[in-house]
Coordinates of C-alpha atoms in Angstrom, one line a residue:
M1 CA 127.1 80.9 29.5
T2 CA 126.6 79.9 33.1
T3 CA 123.9 77.6 34.2
M4 CA 121.5 78.1 37.1
A5 CA 123.5 75.5 39.1
Q6 CA 126.7 77.3 38.5
E7 CA 125.2 80.6 39.7
A8 CA 123.9 79.0 42.9
G9 CA 127.3 77.5 43.5
A10 CA 129.0 80.8 43.0
A11 CA 126.6 82.5 45.4
A12 CA 127.3 79.8 48.0
L13 CA 131.0 80.4 47.7
D14 CA 130.8 84.2 47.8
V15 CA 133.2 85.3 50.5
R16 CA 133.0 89.1 50.1
P17 CA 132.8 91.0 53.4
T18 CA 129.3 91.7 54.7
A19 CA 128.1 94.8 56.4
V20 CA 129.3 95.2 59.9
Q21 CA 126.6 94.5 62.5
P22 CA 126.2 96.8 65.5
V23 CA 127.8 95.5 68.6
D24 CA 126.5 96.0 72.2
V25 CA 129.4 97.7 73.9
R26 CA 127.9 97.9 77.3
P27 CA 129.8 96.0 80.0
A28 CA 129.2 92.3 79.7
D29 CA 129.2 91.7 83.4
V30 CA 126.5 94.3 84.2
R31 CA 123.4 93.3 82.2
P32 CA 123.6 89.5 82.7
A33 CA 124.2 90.0 86.4
D34 CA 121.2 92.3 86.7
G35 CA 119.0 89.8 84.8
D36 CA 120.2 87.0 87.0
V37 CA 119.3 88.9 90.1
R38 CA 115.8 89.8 88.8
R39 CA 115.1 86.2 87.7
G40 CA 116.3 84.9 91.0
E41 CA 114.1 87.3 92.9
L42 CA 111.1 86.5 90.7
A43 CA 111.6 82.8 91.2
A44 CA 111.8 83.1 95.0
F45 CA 108.8 85.4 95.0
L46 CA 106.7 82.9 93.0
R47 CA 107.7 80.0 95.2
S48 CA 106.8 81.9 98.4
R49 CA 103.4 82.9 97.1
R50 CA 102.6 79.4 95.8
E51 CA 103.5 77.8 99.2
R52 CA 101.2 80.0 101.2
I53 CA 98.0 79.1 99.3
T54 CA 96.2 76.0 100.5
P55 CA 94.5 73.7 98.0
E56 CA 91.1 74.3 99.7
Q57 CA 91.4 78.1 98.9
V58 CA 91.3 77.4 95.2
G59 CA 88.8 74.5 95.3
L60 CA 91.4 71.6 94.9
P61 CA 91.4 68.5 97.1
R62 CA 94.3 68.2 99.5
G63 CA 94.8 64.4 99.1
P64 CA 96.6 62.1 101.6
R65 CA 100.1 62.2 100.0
R66 CA 100.7 66.0 99.7
R67 CA 104.2 66.9 101.0
T68 CA 104.6 70.3 99.3
P69 CA 103.5 73.3 101.5
G70 CA 100.7 75.1 99.7
L71 CA 100.1 74.4 96.0
R72 CA 102.2 72.3 93.6
R73 CA 103.8 73.9 90.6
E74 CA 101.5 71.9 88.2
E75 CA 98.5 73.2 90.2
V76 CA 99.5 76.8 89.7
A77 CA 100.2 76.1 86.0
Q78 CA 96.7 74.6 85.7
L79 CA 95.0 77.5 87.5
A80 CA 96.9 80.0 85.3
A81 CA 96.4 78.0 82.1
V82 CA 100.1 78.0 81.3
G83 CA 102.5 75.0 80.6
V84 CA 103.9 73.1 83.6
T85 CA 107.4 73.1 82.1
W86 CA 107.2 76.8 81.3
Y87 CA 106.1 77.7 84.8
T88 CA 108.8 75.4 86.3
W89 CA 111.4 77.3 84.3
L90 CA 110.1 80.5 85.8
E91 CA 110.6 79.2 89.3
Q92 CA 114.1 77.9 88.3
A93 CA 115.1 81.4 87.2
R94 CA 115.5 80.4 83.6
D95 CA 116.1 83.2 81.1
I96 CA 112.7 83.1 79.3
H97 CA 110.4 85.8 78.0
V98 CA 107.3 86.5 80.1
S99 CA 104.3 88.3 78.5
A100 CA 102.1 90.7 80.5
Q101 CA 99.1 88.4 79.8
V102 CA 100.8 85.4 81.3
L103 CA 101.9 87.4 84.3
D104 CA 98.3 88.6 84.8
S105 CA 97.1 84.9 84.8
I106 CA 99.8 83.9 87.3
A107 CA 98.9 86.9 89.6
R108 CA 95.3 85.9 89.6
A109 CA 96.1 82.2 90.2
L110 CA 98.3 83.1 93.2
M111 CA 95.7 85.6 94.5
L112 CA 98.2 88.5 94.7
D113 CA 97.1 91.7 96.2
R114 CA 97.9 95.1 94.6
S115 CA 101.3 95.5 96.1
E116 CA 102.3 91.9 95.3
R117 CA 101.0 92.3 91.8
E118 CA 103.1 95.4 91.3
H119 CA 106.1 93.7 92.6
L120 CA 105.6 90.7 90.3
F121 CA 105.4 92.9 87.2
A122 CA 108.4 95.0 88.3
L123 CA 110.6 91.9 88.8
A124 CA 109.5 90.7 85.3
G125 CA 110.2 94.1 83.7
A126 CA 106.6 94.2 82.3
V127 CA 103.8 96.7 82.3
D128 CA 100.7 95.6 84.1
P129 CA 97.7 95.6 81.7
S130 CA 95.1 96.1 84.4
P131 CA 96.6 97.8 87.5
G132 CA 94.7 98.8 90.6
N133 CA 91.8 96.3 90.3
E134 CA 92.2 94.6 93.6
C135 CA 90.9 95.4 97.1
T136 CA 94.1 95.6 99.1
G137 CA 92.5 95.7 102.5
V138 CA 91.1 98.4 104.8
T139 CA 93.2 101.4 105.8
P140 CA 93.1 102.8 109.3
A141 CA 91.3 105.9 107.9
L142 CA 88.5 103.7 106.5
R143 CA 88.2 101.8 109.8
L144 CA 87.9 105.1 111.6
M145 CA 85.2 106.2 109.2
L146 CA 83.2 103.0 109.8
E147 CA 83.4 103.6 113.6
Q148 CA 82.3 107.2 113.2
L149 CA 79.2 106.2 111.3
E150 CA 77.8 104.4 114.3
P151 CA 75.0 104.0 115.3
F152 CA 74.4 103.5 111.5
P153 CA 75.5 100.0 110.4
A154 CA 78.4 100.1 107.9
V155 CA 80.5 97.4 106.2
V156 CA 83.2 97.1 103.6
Q157 CA 82.6 94.3 101.0
N158 CA 84.2 93.2 97.8
S159 CA 82.3 92.2 94.7
R160 CA 82.2 88.6 95.9
F161 CA 80.2 89.7 99.0
D162 CA 83.1 89.0 101.2
I163 CA 82.9 91.0 104.4
V164 CA 86.3 92.8 104.7
A165 CA 85.5 95.1 107.7
Y166 CA 82.5 96.3 109.6
N167 CA 81.5 98.5 112.5
R168 CA 79.9 97.3 115.8
T169 CA 76.3 98.0 114.8
Y170 CA 76.6 96.0 111.6
G171 CA 78.3 93.3 113.6
R172 CA 75.0 92.7 115.4
L173 CA 72.5 93.6 112.7
L174 CA 71.9 90.2 111.2
C175 CA 73.9 87.9 113.6
D176 CA 76.8 87.9 116.0
L177 CA 79.3 88.4 113.2
D178 CA 82.3 88.4 115.6
S179 CA 81.6 84.7 116.3
V180 CA 81.7 83.8 112.6
P181 CA 85.0 82.5 111.3
P182 CA 86.7 85.0 109.0
E183 CA 86.6 82.5 106.1
D184 CA 82.8 82.3 106.4
R185 CA 82.2 86.1 106.5
N186 CA 80.5 86.3 103.1
C187 CA 77.0 87.6 102.8
L188 CA 75.8 85.1 100.3
W189 CA 77.3 82.2 102.3
L190 CA 75.7 83.4 105.5
S191 CA 72.4 83.9 103.8
L192 CA 72.4 80.2 102.8
T193 CA 74.0 78.6 105.9
H194 CA 73.6 80.7 109.0
P195 CA 70.2 80.4 110.8
D196 CA 70.4 83.8 112.6
W197 CA 71.5 85.6 109.5
R198 CA 68.8 84.1 107.3
G199 CA 66.2 84.7 110.1
S200 CA 67.0 88.4 110.0
M201 CA 66.1 88.6 106.3
V202 CA 62.4 89.4 105.7
D203 CA 62.4 87.8 102.3
P204 CA 65.4 85.4 102.1
E205 CA 64.5 83.7 98.9
E206 CA 64.2 86.9 96.9
T207 CA 67.3 88.4 98.5
I208 CA 69.4 85.3 97.6
R209 CA 68.1 85.4 94.1
L210 CA 69.2 89.0 93.7
M211 CA 72.5 88.4 95.3
A212 CA 73.2 85.5 93.0
A213 CA 72.3 87.7 90.0
K214 CA 74.8 90.3 91.2
L215 CA 77.5 87.7 91.8
R216 CA 77.1 86.3 88.3
S217 CA 77.3 89.8 86.8
S218 CA 80.5 90.6 88.7
M219 CA 82.0 87.2 88.1
A220 CA 82.0 87.8 84.3
E221 CA 85.2 89.8 84.8
H222 CA 86.8 87.2 87.1
L223 CA 85.9 83.8 85.5
G224 CA 89.5 82.4 85.7
E225 CA 90.3 83.5 89.2
P226 CA 90.7 80.7 91.8
A227 CA 89.0 82.6 94.7
W228 CA 85.9 83.2 92.6
K229 CA 85.8 79.6 91.4
A230 CA 86.3 78.3 94.9
L231 CA 83.5 80.4 96.3
L232 CA 81.1 79.3 93.5
K233 CA 81.9 75.6 94.1
R234 CA 81.5 76.1 97.9
L235 CA 78.1 77.7 97.4
Q236 CA 76.9 75.0 94.9
D237 CA 78.1 72.2 97.2
V238 CA 76.3 73.5 100.3
S239 CA 73.0 74.6 98.9
P240 CA 70.5 73.1 96.4
E241 CA 68.6 76.4 96.6
F242 CA 71.7 78.3 95.3
R243 CA 72.2 75.7 92.5
E244 CA 68.7 76.2 91.4
V245 CA 68.9 80.0 91.4
W246 CA 72.4 80.0 89.8
A247 CA 71.1 77.9 86.9
R248 CA 68.7 80.7 85.9
H249 CA 71.6 82.8 84.6
E250 CA 70.1 86.0 85.9
V251 CA 72.3 89.1 86.0
L252 CA 72.0 92.3 88.0
R253 CA 74.4 95.1 88.6
P254 CA 74.9 96.4 92.2
G255 CA 72.7 99.2 93.3
D256 CA 71.3 101.0 96.3
K257 CA 67.9 100.2 97.7
V258 CA 65.7 100.1 100.8
K259 CA 66.2 97.0 102.8
V260 CA 64.3 95.6 105.8
F261 CA 65.9 93.5 108.5
R262 CA 64.3 91.6 111.4
Q263 CA 66.9 92.3 114.1
A264 CA 66.5 89.8 117.0
Q265 CA 66.8 92.3 119.8
V266 CA 65.2 95.5 118.5
G267 CA 62.7 94.4 115.9
L268 CA 62.2 95.5 112.3
V269 CA 64.7 98.0 110.9
R270 CA 64.1 99.8 107.6
V271 CA 67.2 101.2 106.0
T272 CA 68.5 102.6 102.8
S273 CA 71.8 101.1 101.6
T274 CA 74.3 103.5 100.1
S275 CA 77.4 102.2 98.4
L276 CA 80.6 104.3 98.6
W277 CA 83.1 102.8 96.1
T278 CA 86.7 102.5 97.3
G279 CA 88.0 101.1 94.0
P280 CA 86.8 100.4 90.4
N281 CA 83.0 100.1 90.1
P282 CA 81.9 97.3 90.5
G283 CA 84.5 96.3 93.1
P284 CA 85.3 97.0 96.8
K285 CA 82.8 99.3 98.5
A286 CA 81.7 100.6 101.8
V287 CA 78.0 100.1 102.3
V288 CA 76.2 102.3 104.8
Y289 CA 72.7 101.7 106.1
T290 CA 70.8 104.8 107.0
P291 CA 67.3 104.6 108.6
V292 CA 64.3 105.5 106.5
D293 CA 62.1 106.5 109.4
S294 CA 62.3 107.7 113.0
E295 CA 61.3 104.3 114.4
S296 CA 64.2 102.6 112.6
H297 CA 66.5 105.3 113.8
E298 CA 65.6 104.7 117.4
R299 CA 66.0 101.0 117.0
L300 CA 69.5 101.4 115.5
E301 CA 70.4 103.6 118.4
K302 CA 69.1 101.0 120.8
L303 CA 71.0 98.2 119.1
H304 CA 74.2 100.3 119.3
A305 CA 73.6 100.9 123.0
L306 CA 73.2 97.2 123.5
V307 CA 76.5 96.5 121.7
L308 CA 78.3 99.1 123.8
A309 CA 76.9 97.6 127.0
E310 CA 78.1 94.1 125.9
A311 CA 81.6 95.5 125.4

């Protein structure tokens, strides 16, 4: 009669042949090479995109001892909420698994546009969980449409109120927008900091309150994105008024309405704003301002004539 210890020993010494496991018979020199190329391309792509982003763009201090162009690896890891060692391995082309969720975080941290995002997921061999959510710029066809809408003012904005493109009438409606640095062409920023822009608003306090409520509503879908965090920090740093309004936690979805502007050269202009969505709603959109009365129509035509005369 065998004991339990004897049975365990016999099991440990059992040398009977086991079932044959399936063997991958594909050429050994094909798959690893393909993987090496993909990982190398992914590593180089990540480095190139990291090096083009300045610390200021994502709300980080530059510091006096920075030698690395753009962001450091640990800064990207922090922004993407991934481990520094893990992200370093990615840039070293290590053979590690990359989830779609982590790739999404990295794409947001590096502020990739739609084409760059697609390229990232293709190199990683993953499926994008949220494709087509970014504004990739303004096509020639859209620019032509803006021009053809003159004398009506028209502008392309994203959901952060960044001004992506505009026609000549819009460029003079609230201020001389051409003279504003591109990084400052944000409607909320200009409402808080630009005297001419703010002076063109009939009720600036109420307008800023509504814009802040719309920004908070849109930001719920972008809380971890560096560009959004950098804009919020910039607005809070520059304006006590914005800090007070932001602290109310009001939310409001974008919508069309009648607006009144006090244009410096032609007087009051009453218009209806109509949003034409160029991507997911809410998101990038073309906003067209059409006059609500004949007097406003005449004043927009006069403004357009003045712009053409200046050119």
